Short mmCIF file of C-alpha atoms in Angstrom, two decimals:
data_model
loop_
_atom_site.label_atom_id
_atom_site.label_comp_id
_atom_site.label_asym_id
_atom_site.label_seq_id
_atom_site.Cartn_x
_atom_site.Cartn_y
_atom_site.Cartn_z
CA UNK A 262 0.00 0.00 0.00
CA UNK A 263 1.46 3.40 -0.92
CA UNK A 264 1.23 6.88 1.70
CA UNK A 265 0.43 9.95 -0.50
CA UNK A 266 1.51 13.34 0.48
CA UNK A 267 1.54 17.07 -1.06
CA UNK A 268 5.36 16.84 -0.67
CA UNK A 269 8.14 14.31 -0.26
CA UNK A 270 11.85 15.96 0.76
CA UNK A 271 14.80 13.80 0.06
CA UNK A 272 17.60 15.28 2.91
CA UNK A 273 16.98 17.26 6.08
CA UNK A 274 19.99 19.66 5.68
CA UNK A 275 19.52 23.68 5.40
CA UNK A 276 17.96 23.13 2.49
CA UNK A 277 15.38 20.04 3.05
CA UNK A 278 14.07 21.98 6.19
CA UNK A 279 13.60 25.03 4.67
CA UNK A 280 11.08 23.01 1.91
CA UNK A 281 9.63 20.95 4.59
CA UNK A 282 9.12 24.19 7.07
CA UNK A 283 7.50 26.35 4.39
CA UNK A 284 5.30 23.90 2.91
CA UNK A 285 4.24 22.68 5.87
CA UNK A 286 3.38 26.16 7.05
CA UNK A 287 1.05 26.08 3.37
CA UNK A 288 -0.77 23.77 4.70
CA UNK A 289 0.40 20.81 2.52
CA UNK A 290 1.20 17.21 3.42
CA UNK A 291 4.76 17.56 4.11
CA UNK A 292 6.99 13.80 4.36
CA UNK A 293 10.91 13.62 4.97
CA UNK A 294 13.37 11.15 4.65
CA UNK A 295 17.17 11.02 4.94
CA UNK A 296 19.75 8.09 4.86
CA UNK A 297 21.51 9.26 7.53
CA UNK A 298 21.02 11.00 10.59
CA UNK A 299 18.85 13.82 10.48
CA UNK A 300 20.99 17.33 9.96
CA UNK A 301 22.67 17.31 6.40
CA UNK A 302 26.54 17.88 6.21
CA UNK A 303 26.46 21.59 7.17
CA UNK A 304 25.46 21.04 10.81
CA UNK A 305 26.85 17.48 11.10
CA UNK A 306 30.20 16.73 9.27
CA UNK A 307 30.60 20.54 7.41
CA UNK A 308 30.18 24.33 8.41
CA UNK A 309 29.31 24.03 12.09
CA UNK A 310 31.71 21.52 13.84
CA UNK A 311 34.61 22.70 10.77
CA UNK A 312 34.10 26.20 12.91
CA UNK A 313 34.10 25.12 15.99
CA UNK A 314 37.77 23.29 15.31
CA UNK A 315 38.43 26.88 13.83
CA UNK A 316 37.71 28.88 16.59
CA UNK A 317 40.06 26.96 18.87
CA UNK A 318 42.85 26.60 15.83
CA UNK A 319 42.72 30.99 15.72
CA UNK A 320 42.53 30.85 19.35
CA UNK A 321 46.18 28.71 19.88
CA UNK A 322 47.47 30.62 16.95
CA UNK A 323 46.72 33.94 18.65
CA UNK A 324 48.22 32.98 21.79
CA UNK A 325 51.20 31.99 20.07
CA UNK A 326 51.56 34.91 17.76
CA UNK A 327 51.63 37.07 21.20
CA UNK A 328 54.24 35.22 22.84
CA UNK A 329 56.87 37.80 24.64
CA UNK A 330 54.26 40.24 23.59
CA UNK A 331 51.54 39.56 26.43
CA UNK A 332 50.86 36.22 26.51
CA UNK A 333 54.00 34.36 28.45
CA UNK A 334 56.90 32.33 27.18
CA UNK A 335 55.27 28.69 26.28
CA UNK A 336 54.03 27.35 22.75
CA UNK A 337 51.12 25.93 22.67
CA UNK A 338 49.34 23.12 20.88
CA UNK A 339 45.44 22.12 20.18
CA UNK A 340 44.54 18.83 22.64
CA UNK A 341 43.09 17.40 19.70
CA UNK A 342 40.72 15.21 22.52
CA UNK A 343 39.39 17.18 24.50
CA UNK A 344 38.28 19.70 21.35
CA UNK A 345 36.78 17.06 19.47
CA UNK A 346 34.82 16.45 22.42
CA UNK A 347 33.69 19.80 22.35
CA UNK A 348 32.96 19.71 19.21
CA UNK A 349 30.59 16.50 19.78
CA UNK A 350 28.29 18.91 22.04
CA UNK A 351 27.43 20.91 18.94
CA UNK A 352 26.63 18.07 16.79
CA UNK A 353 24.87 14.80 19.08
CA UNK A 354 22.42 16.68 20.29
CA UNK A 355 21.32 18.03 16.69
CA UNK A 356 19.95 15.12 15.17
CA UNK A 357 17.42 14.52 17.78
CA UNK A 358 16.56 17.85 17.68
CA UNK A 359 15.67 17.83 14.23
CA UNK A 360 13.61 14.93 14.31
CA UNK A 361 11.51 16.60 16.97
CA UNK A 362 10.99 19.91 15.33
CA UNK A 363 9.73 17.20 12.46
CA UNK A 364 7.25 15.98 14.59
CA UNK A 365 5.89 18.61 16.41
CA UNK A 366 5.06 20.25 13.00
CA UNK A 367 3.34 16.94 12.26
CA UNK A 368 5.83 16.08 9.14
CA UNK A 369 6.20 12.96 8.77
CA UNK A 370 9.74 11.41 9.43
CA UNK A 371 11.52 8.35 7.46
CA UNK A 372 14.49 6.42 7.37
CA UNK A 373 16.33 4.62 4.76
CA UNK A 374 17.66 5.41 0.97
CA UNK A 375 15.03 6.69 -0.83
CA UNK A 376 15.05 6.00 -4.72
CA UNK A 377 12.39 6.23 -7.62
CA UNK A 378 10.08 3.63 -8.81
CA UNK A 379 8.30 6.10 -10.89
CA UNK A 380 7.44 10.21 -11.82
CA UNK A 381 5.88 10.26 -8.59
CA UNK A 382 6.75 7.63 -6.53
CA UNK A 383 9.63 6.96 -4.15
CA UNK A 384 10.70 3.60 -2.55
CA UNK A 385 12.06 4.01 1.14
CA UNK A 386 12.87 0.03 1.70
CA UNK A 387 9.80 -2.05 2.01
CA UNK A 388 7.98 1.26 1.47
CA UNK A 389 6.42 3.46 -1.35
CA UNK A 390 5.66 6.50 -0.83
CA UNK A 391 3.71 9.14 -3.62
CA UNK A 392 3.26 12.39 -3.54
CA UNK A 393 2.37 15.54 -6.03
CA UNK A 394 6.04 16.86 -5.28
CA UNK A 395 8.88 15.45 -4.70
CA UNK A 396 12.18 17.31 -3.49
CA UNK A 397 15.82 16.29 -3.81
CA UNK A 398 18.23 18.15 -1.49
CA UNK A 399 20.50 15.23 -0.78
CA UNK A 400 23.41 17.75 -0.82
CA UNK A 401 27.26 16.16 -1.87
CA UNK A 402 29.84 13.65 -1.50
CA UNK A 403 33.57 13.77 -2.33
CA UNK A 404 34.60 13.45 -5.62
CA UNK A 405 35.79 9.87 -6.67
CA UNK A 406 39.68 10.18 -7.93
CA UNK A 407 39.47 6.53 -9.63
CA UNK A 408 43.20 6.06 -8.75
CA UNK A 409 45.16 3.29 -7.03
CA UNK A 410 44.66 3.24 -3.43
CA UNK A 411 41.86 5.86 -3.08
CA UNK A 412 40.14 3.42 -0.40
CA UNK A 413 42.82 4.77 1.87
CA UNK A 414 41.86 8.84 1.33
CA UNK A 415 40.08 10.07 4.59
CA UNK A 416 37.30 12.55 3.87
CA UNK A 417 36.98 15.95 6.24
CA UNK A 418 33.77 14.23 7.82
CA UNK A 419 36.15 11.15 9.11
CA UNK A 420 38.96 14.01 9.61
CA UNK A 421 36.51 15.34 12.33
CA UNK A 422 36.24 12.45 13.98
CA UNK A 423 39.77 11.27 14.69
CA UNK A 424 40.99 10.56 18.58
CA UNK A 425 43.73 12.19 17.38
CA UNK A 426 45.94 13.43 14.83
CA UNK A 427 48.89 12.07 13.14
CA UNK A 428 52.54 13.74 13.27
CA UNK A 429 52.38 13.84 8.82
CA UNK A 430 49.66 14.53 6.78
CA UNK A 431 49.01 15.12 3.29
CA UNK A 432 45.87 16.93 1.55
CA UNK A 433 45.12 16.18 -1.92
CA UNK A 434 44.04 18.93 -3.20
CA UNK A 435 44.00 22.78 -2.91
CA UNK A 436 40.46 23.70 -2.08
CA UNK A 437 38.38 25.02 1.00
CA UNK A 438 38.65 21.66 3.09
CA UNK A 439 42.40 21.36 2.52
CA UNK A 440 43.66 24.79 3.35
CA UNK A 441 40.92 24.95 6.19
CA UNK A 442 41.77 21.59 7.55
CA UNK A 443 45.63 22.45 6.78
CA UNK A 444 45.51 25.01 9.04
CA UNK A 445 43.47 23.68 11.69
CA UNK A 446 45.99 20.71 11.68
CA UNK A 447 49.14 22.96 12.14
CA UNK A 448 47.99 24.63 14.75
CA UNK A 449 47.26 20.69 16.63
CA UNK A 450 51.48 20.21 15.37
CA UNK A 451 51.02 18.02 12.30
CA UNK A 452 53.24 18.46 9.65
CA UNK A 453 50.96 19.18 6.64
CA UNK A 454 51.65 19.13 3.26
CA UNK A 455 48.95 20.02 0.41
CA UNK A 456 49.26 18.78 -3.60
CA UNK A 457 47.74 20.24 -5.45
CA UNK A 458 47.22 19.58 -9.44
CA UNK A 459 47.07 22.56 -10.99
CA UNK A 460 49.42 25.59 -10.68
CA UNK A 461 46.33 27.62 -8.53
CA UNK A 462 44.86 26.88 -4.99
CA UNK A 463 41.59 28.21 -4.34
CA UNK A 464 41.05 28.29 -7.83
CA UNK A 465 37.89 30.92 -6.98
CA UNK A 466 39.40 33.78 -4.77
CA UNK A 467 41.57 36.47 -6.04
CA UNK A 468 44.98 35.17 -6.90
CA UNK A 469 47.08 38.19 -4.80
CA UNK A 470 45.50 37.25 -1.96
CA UNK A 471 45.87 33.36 -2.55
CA UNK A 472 49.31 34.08 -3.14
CA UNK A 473 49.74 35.91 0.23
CA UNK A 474 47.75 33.50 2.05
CA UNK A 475 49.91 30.73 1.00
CA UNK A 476 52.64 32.55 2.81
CA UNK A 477 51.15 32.98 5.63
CA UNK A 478 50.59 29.22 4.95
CA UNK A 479 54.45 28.29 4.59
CA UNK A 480 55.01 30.62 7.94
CA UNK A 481 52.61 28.07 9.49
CA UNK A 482 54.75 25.41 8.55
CA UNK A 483 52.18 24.29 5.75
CA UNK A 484 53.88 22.89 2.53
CA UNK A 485 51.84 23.85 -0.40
CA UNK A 486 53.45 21.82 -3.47
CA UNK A 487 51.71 22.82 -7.04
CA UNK A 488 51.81 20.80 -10.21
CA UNK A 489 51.34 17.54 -8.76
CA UNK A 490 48.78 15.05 -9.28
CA UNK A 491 47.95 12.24 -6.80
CA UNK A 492 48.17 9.11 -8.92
CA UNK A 493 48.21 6.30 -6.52
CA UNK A 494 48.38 5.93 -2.60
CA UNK A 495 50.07 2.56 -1.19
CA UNK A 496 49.96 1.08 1.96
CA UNK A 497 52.96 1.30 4.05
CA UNK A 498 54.21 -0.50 7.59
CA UNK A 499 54.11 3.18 9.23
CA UNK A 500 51.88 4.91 7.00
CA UNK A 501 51.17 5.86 3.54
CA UNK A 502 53.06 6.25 0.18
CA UNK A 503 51.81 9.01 -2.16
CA UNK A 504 52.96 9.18 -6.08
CA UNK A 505 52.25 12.12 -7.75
CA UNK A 506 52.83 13.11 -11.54
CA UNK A 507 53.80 16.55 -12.43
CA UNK A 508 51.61 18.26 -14.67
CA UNK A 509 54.61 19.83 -16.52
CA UNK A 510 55.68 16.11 -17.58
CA UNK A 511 58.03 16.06 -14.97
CA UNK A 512 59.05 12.80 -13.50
CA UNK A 513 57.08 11.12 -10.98
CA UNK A 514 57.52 12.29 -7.80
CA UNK A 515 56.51 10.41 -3.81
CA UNK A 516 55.57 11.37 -0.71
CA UNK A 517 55.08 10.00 2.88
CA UNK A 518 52.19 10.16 5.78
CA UNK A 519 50.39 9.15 8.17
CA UNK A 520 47.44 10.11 7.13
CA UNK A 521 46.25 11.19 3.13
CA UNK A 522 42.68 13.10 3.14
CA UNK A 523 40.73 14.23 0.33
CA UNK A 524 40.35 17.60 -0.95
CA UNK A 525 39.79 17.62 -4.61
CA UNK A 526 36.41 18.21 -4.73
CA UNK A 527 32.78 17.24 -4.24
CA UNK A 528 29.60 16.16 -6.59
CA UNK A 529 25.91 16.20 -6.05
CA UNK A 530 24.90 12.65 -4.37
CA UNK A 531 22.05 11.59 -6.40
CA UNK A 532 23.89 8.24 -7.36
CA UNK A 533 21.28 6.03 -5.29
CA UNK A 534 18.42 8.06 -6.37
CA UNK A 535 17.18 6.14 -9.97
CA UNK A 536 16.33 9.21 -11.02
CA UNK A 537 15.68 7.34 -14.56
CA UNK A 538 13.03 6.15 -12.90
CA UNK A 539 11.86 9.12 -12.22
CA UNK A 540 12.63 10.74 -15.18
CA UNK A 541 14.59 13.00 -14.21
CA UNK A 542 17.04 14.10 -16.90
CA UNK A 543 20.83 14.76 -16.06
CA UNK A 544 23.08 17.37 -17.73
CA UNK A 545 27.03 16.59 -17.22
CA UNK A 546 26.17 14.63 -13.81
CA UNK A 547 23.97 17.31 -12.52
CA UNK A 548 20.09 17.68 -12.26
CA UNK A 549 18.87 19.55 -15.59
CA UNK A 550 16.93 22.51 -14.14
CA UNK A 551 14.68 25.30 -15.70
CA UNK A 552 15.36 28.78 -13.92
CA UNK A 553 12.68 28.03 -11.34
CA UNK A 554 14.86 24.82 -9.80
CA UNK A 555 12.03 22.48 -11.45
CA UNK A 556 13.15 19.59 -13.56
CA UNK A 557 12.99 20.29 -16.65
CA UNK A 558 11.54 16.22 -17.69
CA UNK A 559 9.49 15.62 -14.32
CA UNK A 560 7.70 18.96 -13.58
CA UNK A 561 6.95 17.21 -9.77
CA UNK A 562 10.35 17.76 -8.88
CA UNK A 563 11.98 20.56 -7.12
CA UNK A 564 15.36 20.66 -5.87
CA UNK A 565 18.08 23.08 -3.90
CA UNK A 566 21.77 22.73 -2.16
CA UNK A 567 25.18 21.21 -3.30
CA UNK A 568 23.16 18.55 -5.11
CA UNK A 569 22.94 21.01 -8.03
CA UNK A 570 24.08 23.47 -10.13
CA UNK A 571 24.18 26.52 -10.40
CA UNK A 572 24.93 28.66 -7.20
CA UNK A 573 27.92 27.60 -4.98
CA UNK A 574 27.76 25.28 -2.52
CA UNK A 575 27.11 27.38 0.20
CA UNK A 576 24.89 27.12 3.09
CA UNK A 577 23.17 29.79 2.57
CA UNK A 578 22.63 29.69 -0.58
CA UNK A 579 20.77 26.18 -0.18
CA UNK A 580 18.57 27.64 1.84
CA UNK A 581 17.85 30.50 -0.28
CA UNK A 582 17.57 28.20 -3.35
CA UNK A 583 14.90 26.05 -1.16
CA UNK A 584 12.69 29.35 -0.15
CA UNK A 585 12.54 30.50 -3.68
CA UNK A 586 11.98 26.89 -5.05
CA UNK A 587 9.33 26.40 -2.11
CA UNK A 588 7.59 29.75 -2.92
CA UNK A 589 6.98 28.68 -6.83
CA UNK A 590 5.48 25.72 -5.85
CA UNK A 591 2.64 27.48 -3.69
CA UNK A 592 2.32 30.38 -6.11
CA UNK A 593 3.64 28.82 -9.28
CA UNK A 594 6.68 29.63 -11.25
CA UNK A 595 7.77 32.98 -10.67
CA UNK A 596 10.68 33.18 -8.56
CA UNK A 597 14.47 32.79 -10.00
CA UNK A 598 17.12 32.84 -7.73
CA UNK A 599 20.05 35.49 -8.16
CA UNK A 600 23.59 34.72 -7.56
CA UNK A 601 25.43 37.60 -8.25
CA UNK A 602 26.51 38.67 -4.64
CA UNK A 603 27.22 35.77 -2.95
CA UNK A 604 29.90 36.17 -0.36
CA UNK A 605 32.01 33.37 1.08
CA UNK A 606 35.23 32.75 3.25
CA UNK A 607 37.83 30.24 3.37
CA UNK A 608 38.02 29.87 7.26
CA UNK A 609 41.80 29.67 7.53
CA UNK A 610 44.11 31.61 9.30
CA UNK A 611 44.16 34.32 8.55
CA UNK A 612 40.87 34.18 6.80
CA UNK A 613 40.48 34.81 3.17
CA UNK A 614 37.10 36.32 1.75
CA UNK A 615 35.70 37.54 -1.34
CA UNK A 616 32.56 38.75 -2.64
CA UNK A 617 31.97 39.49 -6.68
CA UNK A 618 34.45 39.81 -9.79
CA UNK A 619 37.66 38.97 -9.45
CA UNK A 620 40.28 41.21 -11.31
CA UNK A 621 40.88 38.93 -13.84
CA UNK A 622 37.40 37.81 -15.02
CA UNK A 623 35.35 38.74 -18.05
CA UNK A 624 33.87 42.58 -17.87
CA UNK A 625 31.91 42.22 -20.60
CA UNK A 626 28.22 42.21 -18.48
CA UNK A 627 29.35 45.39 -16.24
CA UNK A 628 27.98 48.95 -17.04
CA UNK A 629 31.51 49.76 -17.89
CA UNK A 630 34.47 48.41 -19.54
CA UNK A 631 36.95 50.31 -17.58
CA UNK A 632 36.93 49.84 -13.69
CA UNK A 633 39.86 50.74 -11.36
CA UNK A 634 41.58 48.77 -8.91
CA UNK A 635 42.30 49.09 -5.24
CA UNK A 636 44.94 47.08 -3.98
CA UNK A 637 45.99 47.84 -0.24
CA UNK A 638 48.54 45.72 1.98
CA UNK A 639 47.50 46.29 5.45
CA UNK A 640 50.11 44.17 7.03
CA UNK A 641 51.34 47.20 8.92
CA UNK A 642 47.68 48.53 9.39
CA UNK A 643 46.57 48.88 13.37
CA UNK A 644 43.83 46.65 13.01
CA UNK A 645 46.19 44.01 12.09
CA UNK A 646 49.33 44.64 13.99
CA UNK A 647 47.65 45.32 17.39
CA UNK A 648 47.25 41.28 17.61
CA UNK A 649 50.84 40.53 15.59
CA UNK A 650 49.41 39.08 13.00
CA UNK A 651 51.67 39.06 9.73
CA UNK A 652 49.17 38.90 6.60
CA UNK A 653 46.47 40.88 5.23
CA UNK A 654 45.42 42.72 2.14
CA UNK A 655 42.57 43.87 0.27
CA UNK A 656 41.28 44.28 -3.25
CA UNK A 657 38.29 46.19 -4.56
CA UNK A 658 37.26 46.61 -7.60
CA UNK A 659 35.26 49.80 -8.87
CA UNK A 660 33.52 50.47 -11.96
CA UNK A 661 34.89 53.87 -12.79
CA UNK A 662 31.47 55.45 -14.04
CA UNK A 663 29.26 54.70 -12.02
CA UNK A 664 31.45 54.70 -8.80
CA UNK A 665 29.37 50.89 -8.09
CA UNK A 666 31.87 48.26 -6.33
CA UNK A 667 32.18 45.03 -8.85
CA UNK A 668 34.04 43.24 -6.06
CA UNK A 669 35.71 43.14 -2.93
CA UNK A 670 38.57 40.95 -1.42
CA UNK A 671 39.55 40.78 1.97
CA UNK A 672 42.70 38.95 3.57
CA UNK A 673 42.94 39.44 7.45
CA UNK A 674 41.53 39.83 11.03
CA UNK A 675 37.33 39.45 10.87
CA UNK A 676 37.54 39.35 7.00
CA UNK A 677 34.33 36.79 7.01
CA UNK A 678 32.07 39.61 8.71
CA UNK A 679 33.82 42.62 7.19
CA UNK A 680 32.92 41.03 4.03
CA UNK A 681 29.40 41.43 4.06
CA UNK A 682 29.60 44.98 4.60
CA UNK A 683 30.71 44.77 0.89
CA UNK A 684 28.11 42.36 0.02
CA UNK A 685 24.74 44.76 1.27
CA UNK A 686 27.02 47.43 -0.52
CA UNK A 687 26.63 46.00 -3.75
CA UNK A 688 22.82 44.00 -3.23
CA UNK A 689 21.50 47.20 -2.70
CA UNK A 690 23.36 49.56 -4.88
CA UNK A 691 25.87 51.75 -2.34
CA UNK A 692 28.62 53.73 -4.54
CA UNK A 693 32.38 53.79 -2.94
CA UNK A 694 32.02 56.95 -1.76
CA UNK A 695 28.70 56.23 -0.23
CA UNK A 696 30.43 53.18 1.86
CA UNK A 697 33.62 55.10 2.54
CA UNK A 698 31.33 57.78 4.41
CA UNK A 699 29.57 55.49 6.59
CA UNK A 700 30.78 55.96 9.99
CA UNK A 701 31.36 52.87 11.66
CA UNK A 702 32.79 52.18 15.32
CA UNK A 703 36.65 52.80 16.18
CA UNK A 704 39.13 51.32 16.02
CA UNK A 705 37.75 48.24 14.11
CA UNK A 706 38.41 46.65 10.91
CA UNK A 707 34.97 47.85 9.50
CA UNK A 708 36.41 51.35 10.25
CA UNK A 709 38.86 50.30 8.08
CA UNK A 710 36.78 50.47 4.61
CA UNK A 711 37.56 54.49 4.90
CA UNK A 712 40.89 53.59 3.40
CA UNK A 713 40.50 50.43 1.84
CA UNK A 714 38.09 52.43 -0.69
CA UNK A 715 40.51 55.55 -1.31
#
């Protein structure tokens, strides 16, 4: 016998209870299901525990920054232990939670993989369940490296999890979780080293700042090694053996760990779902969507988060995909999502944040085809000297005639909150001048943007 519902939601992340939450609130039948434990990767194995390791990683490193300058004589290390048990108080107690809130809303709650058996039913085990809609925010997994050994790579969510960490480890890969995890790491005394393909890390942010950053890296005792590929890992008797080939047809080059986690990349997980059951069509591994995150073959199916493309897979972004996919399916189609200022932060130390163009990219869909840039190393700027920290910079980027900021890069002490001054800047159409007047509170880094935007 099958259940029928309004709405089935495949995940229970940011973005699976923002659809369940709204359309509940509509008054629809609202059923959710998740293979795992109720929270989705931001809250569970991502952005909230990932931050909590942060905070104590900035907290060691500030100590230790400040040492003969305030804050005594003795180096000090993260107890890897005792944080990960602190950590664990931030994510146990979430999954329960969730399934409450579930309940007390009177959504339904399920278990299991859920896959299609056709347009508009799902399969959950022994179970079918229809319904008019069905949502897939199942969110992302890492990105299989089909290589030699890649049963031995260690993603970030086992990474989280370790009793402790081991003296040498290496990160394949230059992306957020390696330089975040990288730096978390160093400050815990590992020896970290990070390969990375290509000739870029952080492939997104502005390459000045990446290139400062990564010396602020090397100061931390992180190796950052370019150009190599990981080709195969091998079992050792105390560890791991990585070979690499060199992308300038170099020879073959190896490296030894402890410990070898992934970092090159993640893709939507919808392996599991049959979604040619469904008929739901696929464009280059991704859901094919119409502007209004509908498929574009099974008009019952919605869909937000890291499971798709476009937008980047951010938090908050999934969530705002879900609202806006949620609202066209109570008032029909009208709703588009817009992705133009998005900011985001790689969470390192210090932190690295951008929101907008980068100096390099394409200005062919700006109001002008001559912008100017401001480049500013504030390495010997108060706001960053007054805690001894070595690195920071900033870039913005101004469209010369109409004074409108195209982008804005920040390297530095509270980059991730001065960011989003920049990012209401530009959502809501503040000049340069308009944001260099704003008084804000002194001394600060916010105070800052007075002479960032000269």
């Amino acid at each position: 016998m099958k259940k029928d519902y309004d709405v089935v939601v495949i995940g229970t992340g940011p973005a699976g209870t923002t659809f369940a939450y709204k359309l509940n609130a509509a008054g629809m039948t609202v059923a959710i299901v998740d293979c795992r434990e109720y929270g989705g990767t931001c809250a569970l194995r991502g952005c909230i525990p990932k931050k909590v390791l942060t905070g104590v990683a900035n907290i060691i490193d500030a100590h230790n920054r400040m040492l003969g300058k305030g804050t005594g004589q003795e180096k000090h290390v993260i107890d890897w232990p005792s944080l990960i048990d602190f950590k664990k108080t931030f994510t146990d107690p979430h999954p329960p939670q969730t399934e409450q809130g579930f309940k007390e809303a009177n959504i339904s709650i399920y278990h299991g993989i859920a896959s299609f058996e056709d347009e508009s039913t799902l399969r959950i085990g022994d179970e079918k369940i229809r319904a008019k809609y069905i949502i897939i925010t199942t969110g992302s997994r890492p990105r299989k490296l089909n290589i030699p050994g890649e049963e031995y790579l260690v993603t970030s969510e086992a990474f989280m999890e370790l009793e402790e960490l081991p003296q040498k480890i290496i990160f394949a890969g230059g992306g957020y979780i390696s330089l975040e995890f990288a730096h978390i790491a160093a400050r815990a005394g590992s020896n970290v080293t990070i390969l990375q393909r290509g000739d870029k890390v952080l492939k997104e942010f502005d390459s000045d700042l990446v290139d400062i950053l990564a010396k602020a890296s090397e100061d931390a005792g992180i190796r950052v090694i370019k150009g190599k590929e990981v080709k195969k890992i091998e079992k050792t008797r105390d560890g791991f053996k990585v070979t690499t080939c060199c992308q300038n047809e170099g020879k073959d080059e190896t490296f030894f760990a402890n410990m070898v986690v992934h970092g090159s990349g993640r893709v939507p997980a919808i392996e599991e779902l049959q979604l040619e059951k469904g008929n739901v069509a696929l464009d280059n591994g991704n859901i094919s969507l119409n502007e209004y995150l509908q498929s574009i073959s099974n008009p019952r199916v919605y869909t937000a988060g890291d499971c798709i493309r476009p937008g980047p897979p951010l938090t908050p972004v999934a969530s705002l995909q879900a609202a806006i996919a949620a609202s066209n399916i109570i008032e029909g189609n009208k709703y588009t999502a817009d992705y133009t200022v998005i900011p985001s932060t790689v969470f390192t130390i210090p932190p690295l944040a951008g929101v907008g163009i980068t100096e390099n990219i394409s200005t062919e869909n700006i109001s002008s085809k001559k912008h100017k840039v401001l480049f500013y190393d504030m390495s010997q700027w108060y706001s960053t000297r007054r805690t001894n920290l070595k690195y920071a910079a900033s870039k913005v980027i101004i469209d010369e005639a109409t004074d409108k900021i195209l982008g804005a890069h920040l390297l530095g002490p509270d980059a991730e909150e001065v960011i989003n001054l920049f990012a209401v800047a530009m959502k809501y159409g503040l000049t340069a001048t308009q944001l260099r007047s704003t008084v804000f509170s002194y001394p600060s880094v916010a105070y800052d943007l007075k002479y960032i935007l000269k």
